[in-house]
Amino acid sequence: MGRNSLLLLLALLVAFCALSATTVGGGYVDQYEGGGGGGGDMEPEEGGGGEEGGDSPRGNSKFLLQDSTRVVRTDAGEMKVLRGGVHRFWRNPMHIGLITMEPNSLFIPQYLDSSLILFIRRGEARIGHIQSDELVERTLKTGDVYRIASGSAFYLVNNAEGQRLHVICSIDTSDNYGWQWNRQGFQSFFVGGGLNPTSVLSGFDHMTLSTAFNVSTNELREIFTSQHQGPIVHLSGSRAPGVWAKFLELKEHQRLAQLKRIVHLEEDSKQDDDEEEEKQPTWSIRKFLKSIIGDENRDRGDKRGKGPDAYNIYDMKPDFSNNYGWTKAVSEHDYSPLRHSDIGIFLVNLTAGSMLAPHINPRATEYGVVLSGSGTIQIVYPNGTLAMNARVSEGDAFWIPRYFPFCQIASRTGSFEFFGFSTSARNNRPQFLVGANSLLQNMAGPEFAAAFGVNEDRLRKIVDAQRESTILPSASVAPPDNKLEKAKRVLDNVIRSYGNDMIMGFD
Ligand SMILES: *[C@@H]1O[C@H](CO)[C@@H](O)[C@H](O)[C@H]1NC(C)=O
Ligand SMILES: *[C@@H]1O[C@H](CO)[C@@H](O)[C@H](O)[C@H]1NC(C)=O
Ligand SMILES: *[C@@H]1O[C@H](CO)[C@@H](O)[C@H](O)[C@H]1NC(C)=O
């Protein structure tokens, strides 16, 4: 880190200072759109096959997660996966999953090669999975976050009456050893199933299965060809009740008998198999199936098994709040299972027109999903050029590479709420670049004044002009256009100056 890096940082800071002083919701965006603004100068997207980096009507979208694949779609629900695309320099360690389930539906039992952190965005869910040798079953409500380890079989039920369930989840692919299974980037192993999805069991030789189940191959055929409704099924109602609904209607001891056979089969076959990879899943399946079947004397609370409860992000106090919004961060200290994934969670609510001040994540890459409202996201390259200035609204997802300076700005029309995951469970203390308590504020002194080539008083005056920290208000009066123009000129100047390795003054 030499003098140049320092200058670069300062150039960014000053640019942001100048801009934040004159920010106006839509107008701010407009200056980068059409007519050769900063955004128009961007290089075309590097690397990335399907990912679009060009300017679209809503702005440059380089860091939006636009590679969306619908991996499940049935009458009873759907699951979409958003990926960051392919990059020359890094592999995206995380995908974002969006699950929607109709009332009275079941996401049939499966295990994944990736660990999940679920966030119940709307509705209520019952989740069953295996953890530390035990079945854990929990009722999750809106705002809850909950982790499921890779290889651990789980099911998800929406049994709320008349209420759709919306879940946002992180799909952490760091456990899958770089398998590129398919376009969706991770692999589900369905424990149950038939024609669609295919059960992992149906891969076994028919005679083996028949022996293991102690039933005829004809009977087996029936089991493995009945389910055709896809991975999310209706549990009851007028629609055909699939195999799983029928299964769940069986008497407990019948379910036990049926599933025990499945479990034993898995175990037997594993003995001659290459054990390594699937050892844990098998173990999990056994535990898990026991749980679906239920012990004869299981208690029927909404909480079964040891292990941490879900953690509700709506119930927690904000880490920071002022008149312009609040931020919340869930770390491993709040919810210990995050430690295993090394993933943190955040939720931000900005009032109309406010801005989460320019900041960097020193330790984490960040993935966000817009929950409500609309706004813009700006990301800056290390060399001090604007990398993205995109308008986003509900349902859009974005990602921010580690170290890249960025800020989020709510549109003037209403509050802007976004939720996300960061790739560090430890307190990923973001460093704010602008505002009271910012890095610049704390470091401003003769050295920085010299670095900017202005005197200390001048620097102080600029740095102290913003009295708020972290979440900054919009400019109180919409500045006239010429002021915007001026702000843009300043930004351009500063960036250009940096290109020449010289920092110019502000005027
Ligand atoms: C297999 O099923 C038959 C009845 O169909 C029963 O007599 C026999 O004991 C069963 N064998 C095992 C190993 O469960
Ligand atoms: C976000 O803030 C707005 C007011 O600015 C409020 O109406 C809304 O309920 C807040 N959202 C959450 C989830 O608290
Ligand atoms: C800054 O870096 C980006 C990404 O590496 C590159 O596309 C762009 O051309 C660079 N801009 C300048 C002015 O060097």
Coordinates of C-alpha atoms and ligand atoms in Angstrom, one line a residue:
M1 CA 0.0 0.0 0.0
G2 CA 1.8 3.1 -1.2
R3 CA 1.0 6.7 -1.6
N4 CA -1.0 5.9 -4.7
S5 CA -3.4 3.7 -2.8
L6 CA -3.9 6.4 -0.3
L7 CA -4.6 8.9 -3.0
L8 CA -7.0 6.6 -4.6
L9 CA -8.9 6.2 -1.4
L10 CA -9.1 9.9 -0.9
A11 CA -10.2 10.5 -4.4
L12 CA -13.1 8.2 -3.8
L13 CA -13.9 9.8 -0.5
V14 CA -13.9 13.2 -1.9
A15 CA -16.0 12.2 -4.9
F16 CA -18.6 10.7 -2.6
C17 CA -18.6 13.7 -0.3
A18 CA -19.2 15.9 -3.2
L19 CA -22.0 13.7 -4.5
S20 CA -23.6 13.0 -1.2
A21 CA -24.0 16.7 -0.6
T22 CA -26.2 17.0 -3.6
T23 CA -27.9 13.7 -3.8
V24 CA -31.5 13.7 -5.0
G25 CA -33.2 10.4 -5.6
G26 CA -34.0 10.1 -9.3
G27 CA -32.0 13.0 -10.4
Y28 CA -28.9 11.4 -9.0
V29 CA -29.4 8.4 -11.1
D30 CA -30.3 10.4 -14.2
Q31 CA -26.9 12.0 -14.4
Y32 CA -25.4 8.6 -15.2
E33 CA -28.0 7.7 -17.7
G34 CA -28.2 8.6 -21.4
G35 CA -26.0 11.3 -22.8
G36 CA -22.6 10.0 -21.9
G37 CA -22.6 10.2 -18.1
G38 CA -20.2 8.3 -16.0
G39 CA -22.2 5.1 -16.4
G40 CA -22.0 5.4 -20.2
D41 CA -18.3 5.2 -20.1
M42 CA -18.2 1.7 -18.6
E43 CA -16.2 -1.0 -20.2
P44 CA -18.3 -4.0 -21.3
E45 CA -18.6 -6.8 -18.9
E46 CA -15.5 -8.8 -18.5
G47 CA -15.5 -12.6 -18.5
G48 CA -19.0 -13.6 -17.6
G49 CA -21.0 -15.6 -20.2
G50 CA -24.6 -14.9 -19.5
E51 CA -24.2 -12.0 -17.2
E52 CA -25.0 -8.7 -18.6
G53 CA -23.0 -5.7 -17.6
G54 CA -24.2 -3.2 -20.0
D55 CA -26.4 -0.2 -19.4
S56 CA -30.1 -1.1 -19.3
P57 CA -33.0 1.3 -18.9
R58 CA -32.5 1.0 -15.2
G59 CA -28.8 1.6 -15.2
N60 CA -25.7 -0.4 -15.4
S61 CA -26.3 -3.8 -13.8
K62 CA -22.9 -5.4 -13.6
F63 CA -23.3 -6.6 -10.0
L64 CA -26.9 -7.6 -10.1
L65 CA -27.6 -11.3 -9.7
Q66 CA -29.4 -11.7 -13.0
D67 CA -28.6 -15.3 -13.8
S68 CA -31.9 -16.7 -12.5
T69 CA -32.8 -20.3 -12.9
R70 CA -36.1 -21.8 -11.9
V71 CA -35.1 -25.1 -10.4
V72 CA -38.5 -26.1 -9.2
R73 CA -41.9 -25.3 -10.4
T74 CA -45.0 -27.1 -9.5
D75 CA -48.7 -26.4 -8.7
A76 CA -47.7 -26.1 -5.1
G77 CA -44.7 -23.8 -5.3
E78 CA -41.4 -22.9 -6.9
M79 CA -37.8 -22.3 -6.2
K80 CA -35.5 -19.9 -8.1
V81 CA -31.8 -19.7 -7.8
L82 CA -29.9 -16.4 -8.5
R83 CA -26.3 -16.7 -9.3
G84 CA -23.5 -14.2 -9.6
G85 CA -22.3 -15.5 -12.9
V86 CA -18.8 -16.5 -14.0
H87 CA -16.0 -14.1 -13.3
R88 CA -12.4 -14.2 -14.3
F89 CA -11.0 -13.7 -10.9
W90 CA -13.3 -15.3 -8.4
R91 CA -15.8 -18.1 -8.0
N92 CA -19.0 -16.9 -6.5
P93 CA -19.1 -18.6 -3.1
M94 CA -22.9 -18.2 -2.7
H95 CA -26.1 -18.3 -4.6
I96 CA -29.4 -16.9 -3.5
G97 CA -32.5 -19.1 -3.4
L98 CA -36.1 -17.8 -3.5
I99 CA -38.7 -20.3 -2.4
T100 CA -42.5 -19.8 -2.7
M101 CA -44.9 -22.4 -1.3
E102 CA -48.7 -22.4 -1.5
P103 CA -50.7 -23.1 1.7
N104 CA -50.7 -26.7 2.7
S105 CA -47.7 -27.9 0.8
L106 CA -44.5 -29.8 1.4
F107 CA -41.0 -29.5 0.0
I108 CA -40.3 -33.2 0.0
P109 CA -37.4 -34.6 2.0
Q110 CA -34.0 -34.0 0.5
Y111 CA -30.4 -33.2 1.3
L112 CA -28.1 -30.8 -0.4
D113 CA -24.4 -30.6 -1.1
S114 CA -24.5 -27.0 0.1
S115 CA -25.5 -25.5 3.4
L116 CA -28.5 -23.3 3.6
I117 CA -29.5 -20.3 5.7
L118 CA -33.2 -19.7 5.5
F119 CA -34.9 -16.4 6.1
I120 CA -38.7 -16.5 6.4
R121 CA -39.7 -13.5 4.5
R122 CA -43.4 -14.0 4.8
G123 CA -45.6 -16.7 6.3
E124 CA -44.9 -19.5 8.6
A125 CA -43.0 -22.8 8.0
R126 CA -42.4 -26.0 9.8
I127 CA -39.0 -27.4 9.2
G128 CA -37.6 -30.7 10.2
H129 CA -33.9 -31.7 9.8
I130 CA -31.1 -33.6 11.4
Q131 CA -28.6 -31.9 13.6
S132 CA -26.1 -33.5 16.0
D133 CA -27.6 -36.9 15.8
E134 CA -31.1 -35.7 16.5
L135 CA -34.2 -34.6 14.7
V136 CA -34.8 -31.0 15.1
E137 CA -38.2 -29.6 14.3
R138 CA -39.1 -26.0 14.5
T139 CA -41.9 -23.7 13.6
L140 CA -40.5 -20.7 11.9
K141 CA -42.2 -17.4 11.7
T142 CA -41.7 -14.2 9.6
G143 CA -38.3 -12.8 10.2
D144 CA -36.7 -16.0 11.5
V145 CA -33.3 -17.1 10.2
Y146 CA -32.3 -20.7 10.4
R147 CA -29.4 -22.8 9.2
I148 CA -29.3 -26.3 7.7
A149 CA -26.0 -28.0 7.3
S150 CA -25.0 -29.6 4.0
G151 CA -25.7 -33.3 3.8
S152 CA -28.5 -33.0 6.4
A153 CA -31.8 -34.1 5.2
F154 CA -34.7 -31.7 5.7
Y155 CA -38.2 -31.0 4.7
L156 CA -40.2 -27.8 4.7
V157 CA -43.9 -27.6 5.3
N158 CA -46.2 -24.7 4.8
N159 CA -49.3 -25.6 6.8
A160 CA -50.6 -22.2 7.4
E161 CA -54.1 -21.7 6.2
G162 CA -54.5 -19.4 3.3
Q163 CA -51.0 -18.0 3.5
R164 CA -48.2 -18.3 1.1
L165 CA -44.8 -18.9 2.3
H166 CA -41.8 -16.9 1.0
V167 CA -38.3 -17.9 1.9
I168 CA -35.0 -16.3 0.9
C169 CA -32.0 -18.5 1.4
S170 CA -28.3 -18.4 1.0
I171 CA -26.9 -21.5 -0.8
D172 CA -23.3 -21.7 0.4
T173 CA -21.5 -23.8 -2.2
S174 CA -18.1 -23.9 -0.4
D175 CA -18.9 -27.4 0.9
N176 CA -19.4 -29.0 -2.5
Y177 CA -15.8 -29.1 -3.4
G178 CA -16.2 -27.3 -6.6
W179 CA -18.6 -29.7 -8.2
Q180 CA -20.2 -28.1 -11.1
W181 CA -23.2 -30.3 -11.2
N182 CA -25.5 -28.3 -13.3
R183 CA -26.6 -24.9 -14.1
Q184 CA -28.2 -24.4 -10.7
G185 CA -24.8 -24.7 -9.1
F186 CA -25.8 -27.2 -6.4
Q187 CA -27.3 -30.6 -6.1
S188 CA -30.4 -31.9 -4.4
F189 CA -30.6 -35.5 -3.4
F190 CA -34.3 -36.4 -3.0
V191 CA -35.0 -39.0 -0.4
G192 CA -38.6 -39.5 -1.5
G193 CA -39.7 -39.3 -5.0
G194 CA -40.8 -41.2 -8.1
L195 CA -40.9 -40.1 -11.6
N196 CA -40.5 -36.5 -10.6
P197 CA -38.3 -35.9 -8.8
T198 CA -36.4 -39.1 -8.9
S199 CA -35.6 -40.6 -5.5
V200 CA -32.0 -41.4 -4.9
L201 CA -33.2 -44.9 -3.9
S202 CA -34.5 -45.7 -7.3
G203 CA -31.0 -45.8 -8.6
F204 CA -30.4 -49.2 -7.0
D205 CA -30.8 -52.4 -8.8
H206 CA -34.4 -53.6 -8.8
M207 CA -33.5 -57.0 -7.3
T208 CA -31.5 -55.4 -4.6
L209 CA -34.4 -53.1 -3.8
S210 CA -36.9 -55.9 -3.9
T211 CA -34.9 -57.9 -1.5
A212 CA -34.3 -55.0 0.8
F213 CA -37.9 -54.0 0.9
N214 CA -39.1 -57.6 1.0
V215 CA -41.7 -56.8 -1.6
S216 CA -42.1 -57.7 -5.2
T217 CA -40.5 -55.6 -8.0
N218 CA -44.1 -54.9 -9.1
E219 CA -44.9 -53.3 -5.9
L220 CA -41.7 -51.4 -5.9
R221 CA -42.5 -50.1 -9.3
E222 CA -45.6 -48.6 -7.9
I223 CA -43.7 -46.8 -5.2
F224 CA -41.1 -45.4 -7.5
T225 CA -43.4 -44.3 -10.3
S226 CA -46.3 -42.7 -8.5
Q227 CA -44.9 -39.4 -7.4
H228 CA -44.8 -37.1 -10.4
Q229 CA -45.8 -33.7 -9.0
G230 CA -42.3 -32.4 -8.5
P231 CA -40.4 -31.5 -5.4
I232 CA -43.1 -29.3 -3.9
V233 CA -46.4 -31.0 -3.5
H234 CA -49.8 -30.2 -2.1
L235 CA -50.5 -32.1 1.1
S236 CA -54.3 -32.2 0.8
G237 CA -57.3 -30.5 -0.8
S238 CA -59.1 -31.1 -4.0
R239 CA -55.9 -31.9 -6.0
A240 CA -54.7 -35.4 -6.2
P241 CA -53.0 -36.1 -2.9
G242 CA -49.5 -37.3 -3.9
V243 CA -47.6 -40.1 -2.5
W244 CA -46.3 -38.0 0.3
A245 CA -49.7 -36.9 1.5
K246 CA -50.8 -40.5 1.4
F247 CA -47.6 -41.4 3.2
L248 CA -48.2 -38.8 5.9
E249 CA -51.7 -40.1 6.4
L250 CA -50.5 -43.6 7.2
K251 CA -50.6 -44.8 10.7
E252 CA -47.4 -44.1 12.5
H253 CA -46.4 -47.8 12.8
Q254 CA -47.0 -48.3 9.1
R255 CA -44.8 -45.4 8.2
L256 CA -42.2 -46.7 10.6
A257 CA -42.2 -50.1 8.9
Q258 CA -42.1 -48.7 5.4
L259 CA -39.3 -46.3 6.1
K260 CA -37.2 -48.6 8.2
R261 CA -36.8 -50.7 5.1
I262 CA -35.7 -47.7 3.1
V263 CA -33.2 -46.8 5.7
H264 CA -31.8 -50.3 6.0
L265 CA -31.5 -50.5 2.3
E266 CA -29.4 -47.4 2.2
E267 CA -27.2 -48.7 4.9
D268 CA -26.7 -52.1 3.3
S269 CA -25.9 -50.7 -0.1
K270 CA -23.4 -48.3 1.4
Q271 CA -21.2 -51.0 2.7
D272 CA -20.1 -52.0 -0.8
D273 CA -20.1 -48.5 -2.0
D274 CA -17.5 -45.9 -2.1
E275 CA -18.4 -44.7 1.3
E276 CA -16.5 -41.5 1.7
E277 CA -18.8 -39.0 0.1
E278 CA -22.1 -40.1 1.3
K279 CA -21.5 -41.3 4.7
Q280 CA -22.9 -38.4 6.4
P281 CA -26.0 -38.1 4.2
T282 CA -26.8 -41.7 4.9
W283 CA -26.5 -41.2 8.6
S284 CA -28.6 -38.2 8.3
I285 CA -31.3 -40.0 6.3
R286 CA -31.6 -42.6 8.9
K287 CA -32.1 -40.1 11.7
F288 CA -34.3 -38.1 9.5
L289 CA -36.6 -40.8 8.4
K290 CA -37.1 -41.8 12.0
S291 CA -38.3 -38.4 12.6
I292 CA -40.9 -38.4 9.8
I293 CA -42.1 -41.6 11.1
G294 CA -42.1 -40.3 14.5
D295 CA -41.3 -42.1 17.7
E296 CA -44.4 -43.6 19.2
N297 CA -44.2 -41.2 22.1
R298 CA -43.0 -38.1 20.5
D299 CA -44.1 -34.9 21.9
R300 CA -46.0 -32.6 19.7
G301 CA -44.8 -29.2 20.6
D302 CA -43.5 -26.9 17.8
K303 CA -40.0 -27.5 19.2
R304 CA -38.4 -30.9 19.1
G305 CA -34.9 -31.9 19.6
K306 CA -31.9 -30.0 20.9
G307 CA -30.1 -27.3 19.1
P308 CA -30.6 -23.6 18.8
D309 CA -33.8 -22.0 18.1
A310 CA -34.4 -19.9 15.1
Y311 CA -33.3 -16.3 15.4
N312 CA -35.7 -13.6 14.6
I313 CA -34.2 -10.6 12.9
Y314 CA -37.3 -8.4 13.1
D315 CA -37.4 -8.8 16.9
M316 CA -33.8 -7.8 17.4
K317 CA -32.8 -4.2 18.2
P318 CA -31.1 -2.3 15.5
D319 CA -27.3 -2.0 15.7
F320 CA -27.6 1.5 14.4
S321 CA -30.6 3.8 13.9
N322 CA -31.3 7.4 13.4
N323 CA -34.1 9.5 11.8
Y324 CA -33.2 8.2 8.4
G325 CA -33.3 4.5 8.9
W326 CA -31.7 1.6 10.7
T327 CA -29.4 -1.4 10.2
K328 CA -29.3 -4.8 11.9
A329 CA -26.6 -7.4 11.7
V330 CA -26.9 -11.0 12.9
S331 CA -23.5 -12.5 13.7
E332 CA -22.4 -15.7 15.2
H333 CA -22.7 -14.1 18.6
D334 CA -26.4 -13.7 18.1
Y335 CA -27.1 -17.0 16.4
S336 CA -24.3 -19.6 16.9
P337 CA -25.0 -21.9 13.9
L338 CA -23.8 -19.1 11.6
R339 CA -20.3 -20.0 12.9
H340 CA -20.4 -23.2 10.9
S341 CA -21.3 -21.5 7.7
D342 CA -19.2 -18.4 8.4
I343 CA -22.0 -16.3 7.1
G344 CA -23.5 -13.2 8.6
I345 CA -26.9 -11.7 7.9
F346 CA -28.1 -8.1 7.7
L347 CA -31.2 -6.1 7.3
V348 CA -31.4 -2.4 6.4
N349 CA -34.3 0.0 6.2
L350 CA -33.8 3.4 4.8
T351 CA -36.4 6.1 4.8
A352 CA -37.3 7.8 1.5
G353 CA -34.3 9.5 -0.1
S354 CA -31.8 8.4 2.6
M355 CA -28.5 6.8 1.9
L356 CA -26.4 4.1 3.6
A357 CA -23.1 6.1 3.4
P358 CA -20.3 4.9 1.1
H359 CA -18.6 2.1 2.9
I360 CA -16.5 -1.0 2.4
N361 CA -16.6 -4.5 3.8
P362 CA -13.0 -5.3 4.8
R363 CA -13.8 -9.0 5.4
A364 CA -16.7 -10.1 3.4
T365 CA -18.5 -10.3 0.1
E366 CA -22.0 -9.2 0.5
Y367 CA -25.2 -10.5 -1.2
G368 CA -28.4 -8.5 -0.9
V369 CA -32.1 -8.9 -1.9
V370 CA -34.5 -6.0 -2.0
L371 CA -37.4 -6.7 0.2
S372 CA -39.5 -3.6 -0.5
G373 CA -39.3 -0.2 -2.0
S374 CA -36.7 0.9 -4.6
G375 CA -33.4 2.6 -4.7
T376 CA -30.0 2.7 -6.3
I377 CA -26.8 0.8 -5.6
Q378 CA -23.5 2.3 -6.6
I379 CA -20.3 0.3 -6.6
V380 CA -16.8 1.6 -7.3
Y381 CA -13.9 -0.3 -8.8
P382 CA -10.5 -0.2 -7.0
N383 CA -9.1 2.1 -9.6
G384 CA -11.7 4.7 -8.8
T385 CA -14.2 4.3 -11.6
L386 CA -17.8 3.7 -11.2
A387 CA -18.5 0.0 -11.6
M388 CA -22.2 0.0 -11.2
N389 CA -25.0 2.5 -10.7
A390 CA -28.2 0.4 -10.8
R391 CA -31.8 1.1 -9.9
V392 CA -33.2 -1.8 -8.1
S393 CA -36.7 -2.7 -6.7
E394 CA -38.4 -5.5 -4.8
G395 CA -37.0 -8.9 -5.7
D396 CA -33.8 -7.7 -7.2
A397 CA -30.6 -9.2 -5.9
F398 CA -27.1 -7.8 -6.0
W399 CA -23.7 -8.6 -4.8
I400 CA -20.7 -6.5 -3.6
P401 CA -17.2 -7.8 -3.9
R402 CA -15.0 -7.5 -0.8
Y403 CA -13.1 -4.2 -0.5
F404 CA -15.2 -2.5 -3.2
P405 CA -16.6 0.8 -2.0
F406 CA -20.4 1.0 -2.3
C407 CA -23.5 2.8 -1.1
Q408 CA -27.3 2.3 -1.3
I409 CA -29.8 5.1 -1.8
A410 CA -33.5 4.9 -1.2
S411 CA -35.7 6.4 -3.9
R412 CA -37.7 9.4 -3.0
T413 CA -41.0 7.6 -3.2
G414 CA -40.8 5.5 -0.1
S415 CA -38.6 3.5 2.3
F416 CA -36.1 1.0 0.9
E417 CA -35.7 -2.3 2.8
F418 CA -33.1 -4.9 1.9
F419 CA -31.8 -8.1 3.4
G420 CA -28.7 -10.1 2.8
F421 CA -25.9 -12.3 3.6
S422 CA -22.2 -11.6 4.0
T423 CA -19.5 -14.1 3.8
S424 CA -18.3 -13.7 7.3
A425 CA -20.0 -14.6 10.5
R426 CA -17.7 -12.5 12.6
N427 CA -18.6 -8.9 13.0
N428 CA -17.7 -7.7 9.6
R429 CA -17.4 -4.1 10.7
P430 CA -18.0 -2.2 7.6
Q431 CA -15.8 0.9 7.3
F432 CA -17.7 4.0 6.5
L433 CA -15.8 6.4 4.2
V434 CA -18.1 9.4 4.5
G435 CA -20.0 10.9 7.4
A436 CA -19.4 11.7 11.1
N437 CA -17.4 8.8 12.5
S438 CA -16.2 7.8 9.1
L439 CA -12.6 6.9 8.3
L440 CA -12.0 10.2 6.7
Q441 CA -13.5 12.1 9.7
N442 CA -11.2 10.1 12.0
M443 CA -8.1 10.5 10.0
A444 CA -8.4 14.1 8.7
G445 CA -5.3 16.0 9.7
P446 CA -2.3 17.7 8.2
E447 CA -1.3 14.6 6.3
F448 CA -4.6 14.2 4.6
A449 CA -4.8 17.9 3.9
A450 CA -1.4 17.7 2.3
A451 CA -2.5 14.7 0.3
F452 CA -5.5 16.6 -1.0
G453 CA -3.4 19.6 -1.6
V454 CA -5.7 21.9 0.4
N455 CA -5.1 23.4 3.7
E456 CA -6.3 21.8 6.9
D457 CA -9.1 24.2 7.5
R458 CA -10.5 23.6 4.1
L459 CA -10.4 19.9 4.5
R460 CA -12.0 20.1 8.0
K461 CA -14.8 22.2 6.6
I462 CA -15.6 19.7 4.0
V463 CA -15.2 16.7 6.2
D464 CA -17.3 18.2 9.0
A465 CA -20.1 19.3 6.8
Q466 CA -21.9 16.0 7.2
R467 CA -23.1 15.7 10.8
E468 CA -24.9 12.5 10.4
S469 CA -23.2 9.1 10.3
T470 CA -23.9 5.7 8.7
I471 CA -27.3 6.6 7.3
L472 CA -27.4 10.1 5.7
P473 CA -30.4 12.2 4.9
S474 CA -31.2 13.3 1.3
A475 CA -30.4 16.9 0.5
S476 CA -33.1 18.8 2.2
V477 CA -34.1 20.8 -0.8
A478 CA -33.9 19.4 -4.3
P479 CA -30.9 21.2 -5.6
P480 CA -31.3 23.0 -8.9
D481 CA -29.9 21.2 -11.9
N482 CA -26.7 23.2 -12.2
K483 CA -25.8 22.0 -8.7
L484 CA -26.1 18.5 -9.9
E485 CA -24.0 19.3 -12.9
K486 CA -21.4 20.7 -10.7
A487 CA -21.3 17.6 -8.5
K488 CA -20.8 15.5 -11.5
R489 CA -18.0 17.8 -12.8
V490 CA -16.3 17.5 -9.4
L491 CA -16.5 13.7 -9.5
D492 CA -15.2 13.6 -13.0
N493 CA -12.4 16.0 -12.2
V494 CA -11.4 14.0 -9.1
I495 CA -11.3 10.8 -11.0
R496 CA -9.5 12.3 -13.9
S497 CA -6.9 13.8 -11.6
Y498 CA -6.4 10.5 -10.0
G499 CA -5.7 9.1 -13.4
N500 CA -2.8 11.6 -13.7
D501 CA -1.7 10.6 -10.2
M502 CA -2.5 14.1 -9.0
I503 CA -5.4 15.2 -6.9
M504 CA -6.9 18.5 -7.9
G505 CA -8.7 20.9 -5.7
F506 CA -12.4 21.2 -5.5
D507 CA -13.2 24.2 -7.6
Ligands
LIG1 C1 -41.0 -60.9 4.0 O1 -42.4 -61.0 3.9 C2 -43.0 -62.2 4.2 C3 -44.5 -62.1 4.0 O2 -44.7 -61.5 2.7 C4 -42.7 -62.6 5.6 O3 -43.2 -63.9 5.9 C5 -41.2 -62.6 5.8 O4 -40.9 -62.8 7.2 C6 -40.6 -61.3 5.4 N1 -39.2 -61.3 5.6 C7 -38.5 -60.4 6.2 C8 -37.0 -60.5 6.3 O5 -39.1 -59.4 6.8
LIG2 C1 -39.0 0.6 7.4 O1 -39.3 2.0 7.7 C2 -40.5 2.5 7.3 C3 -40.6 3.9 7.7 O2 -39.6 4.6 7.1 C4 -41.6 1.7 8.0 O3 -42.9 2.1 7.6 C5 -41.5 0.2 7.8 O4 -42.4 -0.5 8.5 C6 -40.1 -0.2 8.2 N1 -39.9 -1.6 7.9 C7 -39.6 -2.5 8.8 C8 -39.5 -3.9 8.4 O5 -39.5 -2.2 10.0
LIG3 C1 -10.9 0.4 -13.8 O1 -11.0 -1.0 -13.6 C2 -12.0 -1.6 -14.4 C3 -12.1 -3.0 -13.9 O2 -10.9 -3.6 -13.8 C4 -11.8 -1.4 -15.8 O3 -12.8 -2.0 -16.6 C5 -11.7 0.1 -16.2 O4 -11.3 0.3 -17.5 C6 -10.6 0.8 -15.3 N1 -10.7 2.2 -15.5 C7 -9.6 3.0 -15.6 C8 -9.8 4.4 -15.8 O5 -8.5 2.5 -15.5

